[in-house]
């Protein structure tokens, strides 16, 4: 318990490591010069459109709509996927302070983090916009796993990556991280762990810095109500306990087990046979140092990185393999519609859409069957019927015109009409118009896989292959979820 930090700092990065760090832990590949855009201010309308009107289907907060500050997934017009944190009305009453804080965090750019891309502060609205991490949180994979428990090598990788993120933030003058826990660790497209940028900002000027149970709160915070860099190290220690035990175990209980040398009770039984006793002892000792009552006795982020590098295992194994998650570059089995979109086989897509009809309109189809119409509604219906007839007979120019008149009538909303007009535009070599319609279909029906599939075809026609691949993957995922219901 009283061991010196130097006992952990015993070595440089092993040869063959793919972690891109020097022996000091400083990342010499990634700085501000990556492909992320500069921090910007977003309008509320842009974010409303990106999240399909802050649709409940797009909520990714661990506690859904009940979360104090709800996080949504979204997609900008340029196809960049984003996470949007929408604060409650009482948070950040001072818009100027909110903007200044967000701008400061938005200057950080590092591949160990889910970086902040921008913010919005119109009226009472306060929103943060960050990179979207599609493979959920450490809490999900550690505490609520379904297919396999997290492997020892992956747990060590998480510990290193988060230590590197904290070291980067400290070097950039942002040493204070609020409420570091397993929900703040996210996994990107390649299943690499990243630290959420949201923890670099408080919920408000007077807001709490720790939302977790008091049993996990640094002792000095309970005394003073202030977060210090040493408080962050304490929270990192609780994160190490999570990784060791596979449970969210209170530090006081864990330290009692360590003092009593009852290590078996502390370690996750799922890890049996995956690590040496010396490696397990090193991680326990490091956690113990982070959890010292006296803040001065805790290590700093640089020491954490130096301590974690020699412990790394399976350095050449990609994270997605360790996690048992398909790679972002891997091809997953596609449905007939997905295959048709992958091949950009417009004839096959037409055949499937025609056969599907309007059954995916989720209420719109039954709404269209009511008989009590005004003249304007009847005219709109006639345009739709003419459009459907032309669509069936592959007269795509005429179908697009009729669907346009139906849409411009504004009396009814149909995602299927937008999808059909999108295909008509594709048939007539108008990919940008097709993309706009496919995105509008998704605004109306956020979980509709066909909208994502058509976006993939339009993006491919526009030469945006990476974005097309992501949209195809989204469509396949949405279709799988739909079929599982």
Coordinates of N, CA and C in Angstrom, one line a residue, residues 1 213-217 234 237-238 241-242 244-268 284 287-288 291 293:
X1 N 0.8 -1.2 0.0 CA 0.0 0.0 0.0 C 0.9 1.3 0.0
X213 N -22.3 7.6 -6.9 CA -22.5 7.3 -5.5 C -21.3 7.8 -4.7
X214 N -21.6 8.4 -3.5 CA -20.6 9.0 -2.7 C -19.4 8.0 -2.4
X215 N -19.7 6.7 -2.4 CA -18.7 5.7 -2.1 C -17.6 5.8 -3.1
X216 N -17.8 6.4 -4.3 CA -16.8 6.4 -5.3 C -16.1 7.8 -5.5
X217 N -16.5 8.7 -4.6 CA -16.1 10.1 -4.7 C -14.8 10.3 -4.0
X234 N -7.7 9.7 -8.4 CA -8.5 8.9 -7.6 C -9.5 8.2 -8.4
X237 N -8.2 5.4 -10.4 CA -8.1 4.3 -9.5 C -9.4 3.4 -9.4
X238 N -10.5 4.1 -9.4 CA -11.8 3.4 -9.3 C -12.0 2.7 -10.7
X241 N -10.1 -0.5 -10.7 CA -10.9 -1.5 -9.9 C -12.0 -2.1 -10.7
X242 N -12.7 -1.3 -11.5 CA -13.7 -1.8 -12.4 C -13.1 -2.8 -13.4
X244 N -10.3 -4.6 -13.0 CA -9.8 -5.8 -12.3 C -11.0 -6.7 -11.9
X245 N -12.1 -6.1 -11.4 CA -13.1 -6.9 -10.8 C -14.3 -7.2 -11.8
X246 N -14.4 -6.4 -12.8 CA -15.6 -6.6 -13.7 C -16.9 -6.1 -13.0
X247 N -16.7 -5.5 -11.9 CA -17.9 -4.9 -11.2 C -17.5 -3.5 -10.7
X248 N -18.6 -2.7 -10.4 CA -18.4 -1.4 -9.9 C -18.3 -1.5 -8.4
X249 N -17.1 -1.8 -7.9 CA -16.8 -2.1 -6.5 C -16.4 -0.9 -5.7
X250 N -17.0 -0.5 -4.6 CA -16.5 0.7 -3.8 C -15.1 0.6 -3.4
X251 N -14.3 1.6 -3.5 CA -12.9 1.6 -3.2 C -12.6 1.2 -1.8
X252 N -13.4 1.5 -0.8 CA -13.1 1.1 0.5 C -13.2 -0.4 0.7
X253 N -14.1 -1.0 0.0 CA -14.3 -2.5 0.1 C -13.1 -3.1 -0.6
X254 N -12.7 -2.6 -1.8 CA -11.6 -3.1 -2.5 C -10.3 -3.0 -1.7
X255 N -10.1 -1.9 -1.1 CA -8.8 -1.7 -0.3 C -8.8 -2.6 0.9
X256 N -10.0 -2.9 1.5 CA -10.0 -3.9 2.6 C -9.6 -5.2 2.1
X257 N -10.0 -5.6 0.9 CA -9.7 -6.9 0.4 C -8.2 -7.0 0.1
X258 N -7.6 -5.9 -0.4 CA -6.2 -5.8 -0.7 C -5.4 -5.9 0.6
X259 N -5.8 -5.2 1.6 CA -5.0 -5.2 2.9 C -5.0 -6.6 3.5
X260 N -6.2 -7.3 3.3 CA -6.3 -8.6 3.9 C -5.7 -9.7 2.9
X261 N -5.1 -9.2 1.9 CA -4.5 -10.1 0.9 C -5.5 -11.1 0.3
X262 N -6.8 -10.6 0.2 CA -7.9 -11.5 -0.3 C -8.1 -11.1 -1.8
X263 N -7.0 -11.3 -2.6 CA -7.0 -10.8 -4.0 C -8.0 -11.6 -4.8
X264 N -8.2 -12.9 -4.5 CA -9.1 -13.7 -5.3 C -10.5 -13.1 -5.3
X265 N -10.9 -12.6 -4.2 CA -12.3 -12.0 -4.1 C -12.4 -10.7 -4.9
X266 N -11.3 -10.1 -5.2 CA -11.3 -8.8 -5.9 C -11.3 -9.1 -7.4
X267 N -10.6 -10.0 -7.9 CA -10.4 -10.3 -9.3 C -11.6 -10.9 -10.0
X268 N -11.9 -10.5 -11.2 CA -13.0 -11.0 -12.0 C -12.7 -12.5 -12.3
X284 N -3.0 -4.0 -9.3 CA -3.6 -3.8 -8.0 C -2.8 -2.7 -7.2
X287 N -3.6 0.7 -8.7 CA -4.9 1.1 -8.2 C -4.8 1.6 -6.8
X288 N -4.1 0.9 -6.0 CA -4.0 1.3 -4.6 C -3.3 2.7 -4.4
X291 N -5.7 5.4 -5.2 CA -6.8 5.6 -4.2 C -6.3 6.0 -2.8
X293 N -5.6 8.2 0.4 CA -6.4 9.2 1.0 C -5.7 10.6 0.8

